[in-house]
């Protein structure tokens, strides 16, 4: 069945009532036929029937079977109406175009012509056997009514032709829209990946797979991930059921050798978690990992070609981006090595010479201090002091050039900003980040936990809350760390979410467990239609003062 447009439906309904009104008026005022009271009764029944049939069309939506039944009922009603109003002489003959229009526009050609043939045979037989005065033959009667039959044939063929053109235009429009979405998506992922840190690329790829396929869960398995057991290799996005990450990681590791040799998609089935469509991410030089989505078997059978094409497109793009970042990383390492060699040469030519001079002067003074005057000793000490100051300045300059903390280099907070910026560009959402305090002393495990909470909270706000603005506030003090994520999305019932195991994979439970493992607290406030506010407090997120003092003395 072809899709019905609302504008087209309005034209159809308007024609239906105008045609019924016009033919009813002609039927009421003509001289022949039953009395006027009987005609008015037929007209009232006809309009009630038309209203009922119209409501059935409206409620049927895109259900092909319902449309067939409704068209059949309307055609049967037209036949009965013709019996009561004179057969081929009935003014309601032209109302047959109403069901003919529906059949030709929204049903198959076979069903449409079956309905038309049935109508043609019924009306012809009735007119010949019951309404004919036996003075004309069947051929003569058909010749006399040829205009009506030809008009009915022509209208049906025209409607089918227009419906076919419309269907092809819909397909072309869908393809054009799909192409534009691909181009837009390509721009978005390239833009997001270009301005992102390497650590965020896998998250962007998984997020983008979720967006492009419009499925409920996506993942990226990084072959270079850290940790034992493979859990740290896996990055998931969307609705992640409890236990699926560990099972999926184990399954991918067991099939790693097969995936390395694979050039296309494969379906990986997990007994407790369903089917996953996976594809390897490979470049000409190395194997980067695996990307995939969770699929329903029915949807996969219907859209197999679509999902495979999307993942293949993403895998090629991800491989190119990862390869480029790898080349940039190597280039940066070579630049660092070159800079280190330059600094080493400078230290050898400057600092080491000063230190050698100081050592030689101290050694000489220790041997001769009894034989020289006090003024000469002061002069030597003055020279040693000046050389020490010069060596200290040279050494400090070298330390500042090497230390990212001194020269404003990238820190953990830069990675957070990069991730949120990528998220904003990828989904056209405004994400605001306010940071107070110093992240230099924040412990690594705290950094990972906070990044995971921020990623989970903002991702849920976009995917499930449909937010257009997210406010992230991060306060880092020596005794505690506070995080606030506020969005203007659709919100949800916190009690229902936490008590329903089917939706626990949305990350709320995971965030609670993560915060509790650090001895912190989490407060989630959400109301349907009014957004969500997540507040996290973690104690003692910075390194102790003794360690900081040691680092400061070393720096």
C-alpha positions as MATLAB code, in Angstrom:
seq = 'XXXXXXXXXXXXXXXXXXXXXXXXXXXXXXXXXXXXXXXXXXXXXXXXXXXXXXXXXXXXXXXXXXXXXXXXXXXXXXXXXXXXXXXXXXXXXXXXXXXXXXXXXXXXXXXXXXXXXXXXXXXXXXXXXXXXXXXXXXXXXXXXXXXXXXXXXXXXXXXXXXXXXXXXXXXXXXXXXXXXXXXXXXXXXXXXXXXXXXXXXXXXXXXXXXXXXXXXXXXXXXXXXXXXXXXXXXXXXXXXXXXXXXXXXXXXXXXXXXXXXXXXXXXXXXXXXXXXXXXXXXXXXXXXXXXXXXXXXXXXXXXXXXXXXXXXXXXXXXXXXXXXXXXXXXXXXXXXXXXXXXXXXXXXXXXXXXXXXXXXXXXXXXXXXXXXXXXXXXXXXXXXXXXXXXXXXXXXXXXXXXXXXXXXXXXXXXXXXXXXXXXXXXXXXXXXXXXXXXXXXXXXXXXXXXXXXXXXXXXXXXXXXXXXXXXXXXXXXXXXXXXXXXXXXXXXXXXXXXXXXXXXXXXXXXXXXXXXXXXXXXXXXXXXXXXXXXXXXXXXXXXXXXXXXXXXXXX';
ca = [
       0.000    0.000    0.000;
       1.214    3.450   -0.848;
       1.446    6.124    1.797;
      -1.433    8.595    2.055;
      -0.563   12.280    2.440;
      -2.738   14.505    4.594;
      -3.158   17.110    1.834;
      -4.174   14.440   -0.646;
      -6.678   13.032    1.839;
      -8.325   16.434    2.239;
      -8.809   16.713   -1.530;
     -10.264   13.200   -1.608;
     -12.720   13.882    1.236;
     -13.726   17.217   -0.289;
     -14.469   15.562   -3.638;
     -16.396   12.787   -1.880;
     -18.855   15.139   -0.152;
     -19.210   17.506   -3.141;
     -19.966   14.611   -5.490;
     -22.487   13.152   -3.039;
     -24.172   16.512   -2.556;
     -24.402   17.203   -6.316;
     -25.718   13.783   -7.291;
     -28.150   13.779   -4.356;
     -29.541   17.142   -5.478;
     -30.045   15.845   -9.033;
     -31.654   12.659   -7.719;
     -34.057   14.634   -5.477;
     -35.319   17.068   -8.134;
     -35.695   14.701  -11.116;
     -39.227   13.668  -12.007;
     -38.795    9.920  -12.319;
     -38.256    7.443   -9.546;
     -39.859    6.948   -6.117;
     -41.647    9.672   -4.128;
     -39.634   12.562   -2.680;
     -39.924   11.248    0.891;
     -38.365    7.958   -0.193;
     -35.603    9.822   -2.053;
     -34.810   11.971    1.006;
     -34.561    8.816    3.120;
     -32.111    7.295    0.631;
     -30.049   10.509    0.634;
     -29.908   10.610    4.462;
     -28.842    6.969    4.626;
     -26.277    7.686    1.911;
     -24.680   10.559    3.873;
     -24.625    8.524    7.105;
     -22.965    5.694    5.203;
     -20.478    8.139    3.617;
     -19.593    9.586    7.033;
     -19.029    6.094    8.452;
     -16.860    5.044    5.502;
     -14.855    8.290    5.716;
     -14.181    7.719    9.427;
     -13.013    4.187    8.644;
     -10.552    5.546    6.060;
      -9.294    8.114    8.560;
      -8.765    5.538   11.313;
      -7.208    2.924    9.039;
      -3.958    4.876    8.688;
      -1.584    2.757    6.616;
      -3.201   -0.617    7.325;
      -3.590   -2.175    3.856;
      -6.081   -4.813    4.958;
      -8.361   -2.225    6.578;
      -8.280   -0.098    3.426;
      -9.227   -3.152    1.314;
     -12.172   -3.982    3.551;
     -13.351   -0.356    3.568;
     -13.081   -0.044   -0.222;
     -15.007   -3.309   -0.604;
     -17.757   -2.101    1.725;
     -18.040    1.204   -0.104;
     -18.175   -0.501   -3.501;
     -20.894   -2.840   -2.209;
     -22.800    0.186   -0.916;
     -22.525    1.823   -4.357;
     -23.966   -1.305   -5.993;
     -26.919   -1.391   -3.591;
     -27.475    2.341   -4.156;
     -27.595    1.774   -7.915;
     -30.202   -0.974   -7.407;
     -32.428    1.462   -5.512;
     -31.917    4.446   -7.807;
     -32.261    3.069  -11.337;
     -29.164    1.099  -12.364;
     -27.346    2.735  -15.304;
     -29.807    5.618  -15.221;
     -28.923    6.431  -11.586;
     -27.328    9.874  -11.018;
     -25.164    8.240   -8.330;
     -23.107    6.430  -10.997;
     -20.432    9.106  -10.739;
     -20.027    8.443   -7.008;
     -18.328    5.155   -7.926;
     -15.209    7.235   -8.511;
     -14.870    7.550   -4.704;
     -13.927    3.906   -4.025;
     -12.214    3.723   -7.438;
      -9.968    6.609   -6.403;
      -9.025    4.924   -3.144;
      -8.376    1.556   -4.789;
      -6.274    3.058   -7.589;
      -4.284    5.318   -5.252;
      -3.508    3.162   -2.241;
      -4.023   -0.508   -3.173;
      -2.436   -2.901   -5.612;
      -3.354   -2.814   -9.307;
      -4.753   -6.363   -9.171;
      -7.151   -5.537   -6.338;
      -8.151   -2.266   -8.001;
      -9.044   -3.873  -11.332;
     -10.799   -6.739   -9.578;
     -13.064   -4.198   -7.867;
     -13.695   -2.346  -11.138;
     -14.500   -5.569  -13.019;
     -16.867   -6.700  -10.276;
     -18.650   -3.354  -10.367;
     -18.831   -3.395  -14.185;
     -20.308   -6.905  -14.305;
     -22.821   -6.215  -11.529;
     -24.146   -2.934  -12.948;
     -24.284   -4.305  -16.501;
     -26.124   -7.460  -15.421;
     -28.616   -5.527  -13.310;
     -29.297   -3.000  -16.054;
     -29.734   -5.699  -18.697;
     -31.911   -8.134  -16.764;
     -33.931   -5.824  -14.483;
     -33.833   -2.255  -15.777;
     -33.911   -3.085  -19.507;
     -37.216   -2.869  -21.394;
     -36.073   -5.863  -23.523;
     -35.949   -3.670  -26.665;
     -32.158   -3.409  -26.817;
     -29.486   -6.038  -26.848;
     -26.526   -6.232  -24.474;
     -24.204   -4.852  -27.155;
     -26.556   -1.946  -27.834;
     -26.775   -1.153  -24.119;
     -22.992   -1.206  -23.766;
     -22.617    1.091  -26.770;
     -25.146    3.491  -25.303;
     -23.263    3.617  -21.982;
     -19.778    3.573  -23.475;
     -19.009    7.120  -22.303;
     -19.452    6.192  -18.675;
     -17.364    3.019  -18.933;
     -14.615    4.777  -20.894;
     -14.581    7.614  -18.351;
     -14.349    5.124  -15.501;
     -11.525    3.278  -17.278;
      -9.700    6.502  -18.094;
     -10.013    7.884  -14.550;
      -8.780    4.634  -13.002;
      -5.760    4.462  -15.331;
      -4.983    8.149  -14.733;
      -5.130    7.793  -10.966;
      -2.902    4.696  -11.086;
      -0.431    6.518  -13.326;
      -0.336    9.538  -11.020;
      -0.003    7.272   -7.992;
       2.945    5.520   -9.638;
       4.606    8.864  -10.423;
       3.970    9.973   -6.852;
       5.486    6.758   -5.513;
       8.628    7.230   -7.613;
       8.867   10.839   -6.476;
       8.587    9.697   -2.853;
      11.426    7.201   -3.402;
      13.546    9.859   -5.098;
      12.790   12.313   -2.291;
      13.687    9.695    0.325;
      16.966    8.996   -1.447;
      17.724   12.704   -1.683;
      16.961   13.146    2.018;
      19.126   10.135    2.847;
      21.985   11.551    0.767;
      21.686   14.927    2.479;
      21.661   13.225    5.878;
      24.793   11.326    4.908;
      26.532   14.514    3.828;
      25.449   16.272    7.003;
      26.543   13.332    9.120;
      29.872   13.164    7.317;
      30.494   16.830    8.018;
      29.472   16.461   11.654;
      31.704   13.499   12.422;
      34.696   15.002   10.601;
      34.154   18.320   12.384;
      33.766   16.643   15.766;
      36.742   14.331   15.254;
      38.989   17.132   13.994;
      38.620   19.124   17.217;
      38.655   16.168   19.602;
      41.372   14.497   21.582;
      42.342   10.978   20.563;
      40.808    9.591   23.779;
      37.392   10.901   22.725;
      37.329    9.515   19.197;
      35.935    6.103   20.151;
      33.106    7.747   22.098;
      32.308    9.941   19.094;
      32.266    6.926   16.768;
      29.896    4.966   19.027;
      27.666    8.010   19.476;
      27.608    8.607   15.739;
      26.705    4.964   14.976;
      23.777    5.310   17.359;
      22.622    8.499   15.677;
      22.961    7.303   12.083;
      21.326    3.887   12.506;
      18.666    5.164   14.943;
      18.956    1.971   16.994;
      18.981    1.697   20.797;
      22.580    0.660   21.497;
      25.959    1.003   19.805;
      29.518    0.214   20.865;
      33.184    0.539   19.932;
      35.668   -2.109   21.048;
      39.175   -0.643   21.125;
      41.891   -3.229   20.578;
      44.373   -0.932   22.362;
      42.180   -0.457   25.444;
      43.747   -0.885   28.857;
      42.829   -3.276   31.615;
      42.452   -7.001   32.003;
      39.481   -8.990   30.931;
      38.647   -6.618   28.076;
      36.093   -4.498   29.960;
      38.104   -1.307   29.508;
      38.312   -2.010   25.780;
      34.567   -1.480   25.274;
      32.765    1.850   24.920;
      28.957    1.736   24.758;
      26.314    4.320   23.967;
      22.541    4.224   24.301;
      20.502    1.755   26.351;
      23.010   -0.695   27.793;
      21.384   -3.614   29.672;
      23.088   -4.858   32.811;
      25.797   -7.417   32.060;
      25.911   -6.830   28.314;
      29.305   -5.077   28.366;
      31.155   -7.998   29.936;
      29.442  -10.556   27.692;
      30.042   -8.503   24.571;
      33.717   -7.911   25.420;
      34.272  -11.622   25.994;
      32.537  -12.535   22.733;
      34.578  -10.033   20.713;
      37.839  -11.221   22.261;
      36.940  -14.819   21.431;
      36.300  -13.816   17.808;
      39.185  -11.318   17.571;
      41.194  -13.448   15.131;
      38.157  -13.900   12.882;
      37.294  -10.208   13.022;
      40.830   -9.219   12.012;
      40.380  -11.154    8.774;
      36.814   -9.977    8.156;
      36.115   -7.405    5.420;
      32.373   -6.969    5.937;
      29.719   -7.101    8.647;
      28.815  -10.168   10.686;
      26.043  -10.950   13.167;
      27.203  -11.929   16.645;
      24.555  -13.561   18.839;
      24.703  -13.472   22.625;
      22.304  -15.933   24.281;
      21.057  -13.530   26.967;
      21.351  -10.210   25.153;
      20.289  -10.756   21.536;
      22.028  -10.067   18.234;
      24.756   -7.547   17.431;
      25.823   -6.406   13.979;
      29.597   -5.835   14.074;
      32.227   -4.684   11.594;
      36.016   -4.411   12.033;
      37.772   -1.043   11.841;
      40.880   -1.620    9.729;
      43.248    0.612    7.822;
      46.063   -0.315    5.495;
      48.512   -0.568    8.392;
      46.660   -1.871   11.428;
      43.538   -3.244   13.100;
      41.921   -0.625   15.341;
      38.968   -2.455   16.824;
      35.324   -3.302   16.218;
      32.219   -1.150   15.832;
      28.680   -2.442   16.097;
      25.029   -1.947   16.988;
      22.443   -4.028   18.809;
      19.718   -5.131   16.425;
      16.341   -6.761   16.631;
      16.084   -9.753   14.348;
      12.897   -8.455   12.675;
      14.302   -4.989   12.016;
      17.560   -6.496   10.763;
      15.771   -8.656    8.195;
      13.804   -5.638    6.978;
      16.726   -3.181    6.879;
      19.716   -5.510    6.460;
      21.121   -3.650    3.477;
      20.628   -0.276    5.179;
      22.375   -1.227    8.451;
      25.264   -2.935    6.654;
      25.755    0.086    4.398;
      25.736    2.498    7.343;
      28.252    0.486    9.351;
      30.502   -0.026    6.334;
      30.441    3.711    5.664;
      31.267    4.440    9.302;
      34.042    1.854    9.479;
      35.807    3.336    6.445;
      35.481    6.858    7.823;
      36.627    5.845   11.321;
      39.673    4.037    9.937;
      40.706    7.147    7.983;
      40.254    9.423   11.003;
      42.124    7.081   13.353;
      44.942    6.731   10.839;
      45.215   10.489   10.548;
      45.281   10.930   14.320;
      47.955    8.252   14.552;
      50.098   10.110   12.012;
      49.563   13.348   13.919;
      50.575   11.584   17.141;
      53.752   10.275   15.548;
      54.492   13.708   14.151;
      54.012   15.255   17.595;
      56.296   12.648   19.152;
      58.976   13.411   16.594;
      58.598   17.113   17.328;
      58.916   16.399   21.060;
      62.047   14.322   20.496;
      63.505   17.065   18.350;
      62.665   19.649   21.006;
      64.148   17.473   23.747;
      67.378   17.125   21.764;
      67.488   20.888   21.301;
      66.964   21.477   25.029;
      69.601   18.847   25.855;
      72.072   20.679   23.616;
      71.184   23.971   25.281;
      71.649   22.466   28.745;
      74.986   21.031   27.699;
      76.133   24.345   26.248;
      74.841   26.555   29.060;
      73.773   24.923   32.337;
      76.467   22.239   32.311;
      79.150   24.854   31.636;
      77.934   26.952   34.552;
      77.878   23.922   36.851;
      81.344   22.865   35.715;
      82.623   26.373   36.433;
      80.996   26.365   39.886;
      82.443   22.929   40.739;
      85.909   23.980   39.563;
      85.745   27.283   41.477;
      84.601   25.566   44.716;
      87.329   22.937   44.362;
      89.988   25.603   43.762;
      88.771   27.734   46.651;
      88.775   24.768   49.052;
      92.445   24.184   48.260;
      93.677   27.802   48.396;
      91.421   29.546   50.914;
      94.151   29.540   53.593;
      96.628   31.221   51.272;
      94.432   34.016   49.942;
      93.013   37.121   51.543;
      89.474   37.658   52.777;
      88.705   40.035   49.900;
      89.798   37.429   47.366;
      87.612   34.807   49.072;
      84.611   37.176   48.916;
      85.345   37.868   45.252;
      85.461   34.126   44.467;
      82.237   33.515   46.384;
      80.586   36.381   44.488;
      81.600   34.779   41.193;
      80.279   31.406   42.357;
      76.974   33.025   43.413;
      76.552   34.764   40.049;
      77.287   31.542   38.197;
      74.757   29.702   40.398;
      72.092   32.320   39.669;
      72.777   32.096   35.922;
      72.641   28.300   36.011;
      69.391   28.445   38.008;
      67.817   30.808   35.461;
      68.846   28.610   32.566;
      67.531   25.517   34.341;
      64.229   27.213   35.215;
      63.784   28.263   31.600;
      64.355   24.684   30.497;
      61.876   23.328   33.058;
      59.219   25.805   31.951;
      59.640   24.776   28.342;
      59.249   21.094   29.250;
      56.460   21.332   31.827;
      52.886   21.410   30.491;
      51.777   22.704   33.891;
      53.973   25.773   33.511;
      53.362   26.585   29.861;
      49.597   26.118   29.809;
      49.541   22.720   28.103;
      46.597   20.353   27.890;
      45.192   18.850   31.075;
      42.337   16.526   31.899;
      39.827   19.375   31.822;
      40.805   20.026   28.188;
      39.715   16.496   27.349;
      36.356   17.121   29.045;
      35.871   20.352   27.113;
      36.784   18.614   23.875;
      34.267   15.831   24.505;
      31.445   18.239   25.324;
      32.292   20.371   22.306;
      32.132   17.283   20.070;
      28.813   16.282   21.642;
      27.440   19.756   21.006;
      28.447   19.765   17.347;
      27.299   16.208   16.730;
      23.748   16.792   18.039;
      23.319   20.557   17.532;
      22.858   21.025   21.289;
      24.154   23.932   23.377;
      26.472   22.581   26.094;
      27.912   25.054   28.626;
      30.827   24.099   30.913;
      31.830   26.145   33.965;
      34.949   25.029   35.869;
      36.270   26.408   39.145;
      39.367   25.200   40.948;
      42.537   23.479   39.788;
      42.488   20.067   38.132;
      46.278   19.588   38.289;
      46.157   17.688   41.559;
      43.039   15.672   40.766;
      43.760   11.974   41.062;
      43.608    9.881   37.896;
      40.861    7.577   39.183;
      38.748   10.636   40.037;
      39.364   12.026   36.572;
      38.136    8.814   34.937;
      35.075    8.606   37.188;
      34.058   12.239   36.643;
      34.546   11.963   32.885;
      32.391    8.833   32.792;
      29.618   10.516   34.821;
      29.692   13.658   32.674;
      29.611   11.574   29.489;
      26.757    9.396   30.775;
      24.664   12.306   32.076;
      25.036   14.505   28.979;
      24.500   11.548   26.643;
      21.263   10.582   28.400;
      20.085   14.203   28.343;
      20.489   14.293   24.569;
      19.357   10.805   23.566;
      16.498   10.239   25.995;
      15.652   13.726   27.250;
      15.819   15.456   23.840;
      17.507   18.415   25.534;
      18.501   21.544   23.648;
      20.678   23.033   26.424;
      22.879   21.341   29.026;
      24.679   23.162   31.828;
      27.709   21.411   33.369;
      29.303   22.943   36.502;
      32.459   21.448   38.014;
      33.990   22.717   41.262;
      37.324   21.245   42.395;
      38.554   22.059   45.895;
      41.207   20.516   48.089;
      38.661   18.665   50.240;
      35.883   17.820   47.765;
      34.764   17.850   44.154;
      31.250   18.894   43.136;
      29.639   18.178   39.766;
      26.286   19.481   38.523;
      24.622   18.529   35.209;
      21.374   20.382   34.461;
      19.338   19.947   31.258;
      16.031   21.241   29.883;
      14.889   17.888   28.482;
      11.732   15.842   28.871;
      12.728   14.434   32.285;
      11.652   11.122   33.803;
      10.427    9.480   36.988;
      13.518    8.694   39.071;
      11.673    6.163   41.241;
      10.342    4.241   38.247;
      13.706    4.334   36.500;
      15.627    2.937   39.467;
      13.027    0.268   40.232;
      12.590   -1.017   36.676;
      15.346   -3.487   35.717;
      14.446   -3.204   32.035;
      15.685    0.382   31.843;
      18.463    0.262   34.400;
      20.931    0.251   31.542;
      20.332    3.943   30.967;
      23.230    4.657   33.314;
      21.467    5.954   36.416;
      22.326    2.881   38.475;
      25.834    2.813   37.047;
      26.460    6.417   38.100;
      25.174    5.698   41.609;
      27.462    2.689   42.011;
      30.436    4.642   40.683;
      29.870    7.558   43.071;
      29.346    5.234   46.042;
      32.648    3.462   45.298;
      34.401    6.794   46.003;
      32.393    7.409   49.161;
      30.499   10.247   47.528;
      26.859   11.177   47.151;
      24.626   11.633   44.104;
      21.286   13.397   43.955;
      19.080   13.049   40.870;
      16.088   15.372   40.560;
      13.838   15.021   37.529;
      10.259   15.803   36.584;
       8.574   14.750   33.374;
       8.539   17.702   31.022;
      10.828   19.842   33.199;
      14.322   18.429   32.701;
      16.821   16.682   34.952;
      19.365   17.881   37.520;
      22.200   15.561   38.618;
      24.414   16.633   41.554;
      27.518   14.660   42.543;
      29.844   15.260   45.503;
      33.124   13.347   45.864;
      35.355   13.820   48.931;
      39.141   14.391   48.782;
      39.491   14.451   45.044;
      42.952   16.085   45.116;
      46.298   14.635   46.074;
      47.442   15.318   49.635;
      49.324   18.500   50.465;
      52.630   16.715   51.079;
      52.621   15.232   47.593;
      51.590   18.571   46.070;
      54.406   20.353   47.900;
      56.880   17.794   46.600;
      55.605   18.304   43.077;
      55.819   22.073   43.454;
      59.397   21.839   44.749;
      60.304   19.597   41.831;
      58.599   21.994   39.395;
];
